[in-house]
Short mmCIF file of C-alpha atoms in Angstrom, two decimals:
data_model
loop_
_atom_site.label_atom_id
_atom_site.label_comp_id
_atom_site.label_asym_id
_atom_site.label_seq_id
_atom_site.Cartn_x
_atom_site.Cartn_y
_atom_site.Cartn_z
CA UNK A 1 106.94 86.12 101.54
CA UNK A 2 109.88 84.98 99.44
CA UNK A 3 110.71 84.52 95.78
CA UNK A 4 109.73 80.83 95.90
CA UNK A 5 106.12 81.52 96.91
CA UNK A 6 103.22 81.78 94.47
CA UNK A 7 100.48 83.92 95.98
CA UNK A 8 97.03 82.78 94.80
CA UNK A 9 94.28 85.23 95.70
CA UNK A 10 90.55 84.62 95.45
CA UNK A 11 87.87 87.26 95.74
CA UNK A 12 84.27 87.39 96.88
CA UNK A 13 81.97 84.38 96.78
CA UNK A 14 84.69 81.99 95.62
CA UNK A 15 84.38 80.35 99.04
CA UNK A 16 81.04 79.10 97.66
CA UNK A 17 82.54 77.21 94.72
CA UNK A 18 80.80 73.89 94.26
CA UNK A 19 77.55 75.30 95.64
CA UNK A 20 77.01 78.58 93.80
CA UNK A 21 75.85 78.34 90.18
CA UNK A 22 77.44 74.96 89.39
CA UNK A 23 76.15 75.32 85.83
CA UNK A 24 78.57 78.26 85.44
CA UNK A 25 81.42 77.45 87.82
CA UNK A 26 81.27 73.64 88.05
CA UNK A 27 81.18 71.44 91.11
CA UNK A 28 84.81 71.74 92.27
CA UNK A 29 85.26 73.43 95.63
CA UNK A 30 87.81 76.04 96.62
CA UNK A 31 89.63 73.26 98.49
CA UNK A 32 89.85 71.38 95.18
CA UNK A 33 91.32 74.49 93.54
CA UNK A 34 93.85 74.81 96.34
CA UNK A 35 94.84 71.18 95.74
CA UNK A 36 95.41 71.86 92.02
CA UNK A 37 97.56 74.88 92.85
CA UNK A 38 99.48 72.99 95.51
CA UNK A 39 100.29 70.14 93.11
CA UNK A 40 101.41 72.61 90.42
CA UNK A 41 103.65 74.44 92.90
CA UNK A 42 105.11 71.21 94.20
CA UNK A 43 105.90 70.04 90.65
CA UNK A 44 107.69 73.34 90.01
CA UNK A 45 109.58 73.36 93.31
CA UNK A 46 107.63 76.35 94.59
CA UNK A 47 105.61 77.10 97.70
CA UNK A 48 101.95 78.08 97.70
CA UNK A 49 100.20 80.79 99.69
CA UNK A 50 96.48 80.37 98.91
CA UNK A 51 93.93 82.88 100.22
CA UNK A 52 90.28 83.90 99.82
CA UNK A 53 88.36 86.91 101.08
CA UNK A 54 85.09 88.66 100.46
CA UNK A 55 86.67 92.02 101.33
CA UNK A 56 88.20 94.32 98.72
CA UNK A 57 90.62 96.09 101.04
CA UNK A 58 92.07 92.80 102.22
CA UNK A 59 92.73 91.77 98.61
CA UNK A 60 94.54 95.08 98.08
CA UNK A 61 96.60 94.47 101.23
CA UNK A 62 97.55 90.97 100.07
CA UNK A 63 98.57 92.19 96.60
CA UNK A 64 100.78 94.80 98.26
CA UNK A 65 102.26 92.12 100.52
CA UNK A 66 103.35 89.99 97.56
CA UNK A 67 104.05 92.74 95.02
CA UNK A 68 107.83 92.75 95.25
CA UNK A 69 109.05 89.52 96.81
CA UNK A 70 106.81 86.64 95.70
CA UNK A 71 107.39 84.40 92.68
CA UNK A 72 104.17 85.85 91.28
CA UNK A 73 100.53 86.58 91.95
CA UNK A 74 97.61 84.59 90.56
CA UNK A 75 94.35 86.43 91.12
CA UNK A 76 90.71 85.65 90.58
CA UNK A 77 89.18 88.89 91.81
CA UNK A 78 85.67 87.62 91.04
CA UNK A 79 83.17 90.49 91.18
CA UNK A 80 85.92 93.01 91.99
CA UNK A 81 87.30 92.38 88.51
CA UNK A 82 84.55 94.60 87.14
CA UNK A 83 84.47 97.26 89.84
CA UNK A 84 87.76 97.80 91.66
CA UNK A 85 90.08 100.57 90.57
CA UNK A 86 91.84 100.16 93.94
CA UNK A 87 92.72 96.55 93.17
CA UNK A 88 93.83 97.52 89.68
CA UNK A 89 96.14 100.18 91.11
CA UNK A 90 97.64 97.69 93.59
CA UNK A 91 98.35 95.21 90.79
CA UNK A 92 99.86 97.99 88.66
CA UNK A 93 102.41 98.60 91.45
CA UNK A 94 103.64 94.99 91.36
CA UNK A 95 107.14 94.03 90.28
CA UNK A 96 106.35 90.32 90.01
CA UNK A 97 104.41 88.39 87.33
CA UNK A 98 100.64 88.76 87.65
CA UNK A 99 98.04 86.37 86.22
CA UNK A 100 94.33 87.12 86.00
CA UNK A 101 92.20 83.96 86.25
CA UNK A 102 88.48 83.45 85.70
CA UNK A 103 86.75 80.09 85.86
CA UNK A 104 84.03 81.12 83.42
CA UNK A 105 84.53 83.03 80.19
CA UNK A 106 83.71 86.56 81.34
CA UNK A 107 83.75 87.73 77.70
CA UNK A 108 80.75 85.50 76.93
CA UNK A 109 78.66 86.41 79.97
CA UNK A 110 76.49 89.36 80.96
CA UNK A 111 77.56 92.71 79.53
CA UNK A 112 78.69 94.06 82.92
CA UNK A 113 81.08 91.10 83.37
CA UNK A 114 82.87 91.60 80.05
CA UNK A 115 85.03 94.49 81.22
CA UNK A 116 87.97 93.83 83.53
CA UNK A 117 89.85 96.59 85.32
CA UNK A 118 92.69 94.10 85.78
CA UNK A 119 93.42 93.03 82.22
CA UNK A 120 95.86 95.76 81.27
CA UNK A 121 97.86 95.47 84.52
CA UNK A 122 98.26 91.69 84.45
CA UNK A 123 100.94 89.92 82.43
CA UNK A 124 98.95 86.82 81.54
CA UNK A 125 95.28 85.79 81.48
CA UNK A 126 93.58 82.41 81.85
CA UNK A 127 89.89 82.91 81.21
CA UNK A 128 87.17 80.32 80.81
CA UNK A 129 89.29 77.21 81.41
CA UNK A 130 87.36 76.11 84.49
CA UNK A 131 89.23 75.48 87.71
CA UNK A 132 92.13 73.92 85.79
CA UNK A 133 92.91 77.50 84.74
CA UNK A 134 94.44 78.01 88.17
CA UNK A 135 96.93 75.22 87.49
CA UNK A 136 97.75 76.79 84.13
CA UNK A 137 98.31 80.13 85.85
CA UNK A 138 100.66 78.66 88.46
CA UNK A 139 102.58 76.84 85.72
CA UNK A 140 102.91 80.11 83.80
CA UNK A 141 104.33 81.84 86.90
CA UNK A 142 106.79 78.97 87.36
CA UNK A 143 107.89 79.26 83.73
CA UNK A 144 108.69 82.96 84.21
CA UNK A 145 111.33 82.02 86.78
CA UNK A 146 113.26 80.10 84.12
CA UNK A 147 112.61 82.45 81.20
#
């Protein structure tokens, strides 16, 4: 991975976007989200590495892979947001910009979803902006390269 690559990581159940709880997450699919991120990267002259997994350890591995050499990491850890100290620790070890993204407003949902282990180790947060929040996150990473 090089300094021109934005690493966009998606956690569990995000492969079901468009099918799972459309009243909460909308009807856009993960492929639609990838398209938004790809267009934002292209506009900024950056490359995109877009991934999804349902496995916590794999997310940790991917964060470690991009922690020092990528342009930045955009992460929607989904359910692991509220449970994973391991993912938090991996993000804390990063030397690149980190953006936490959530499609829904986790602060306005069930009590257990309101706490994020990732908030204090991420540099920027895009919460509750729907899938367009991913584009905003990629644009923020791109802006850090010129700041």
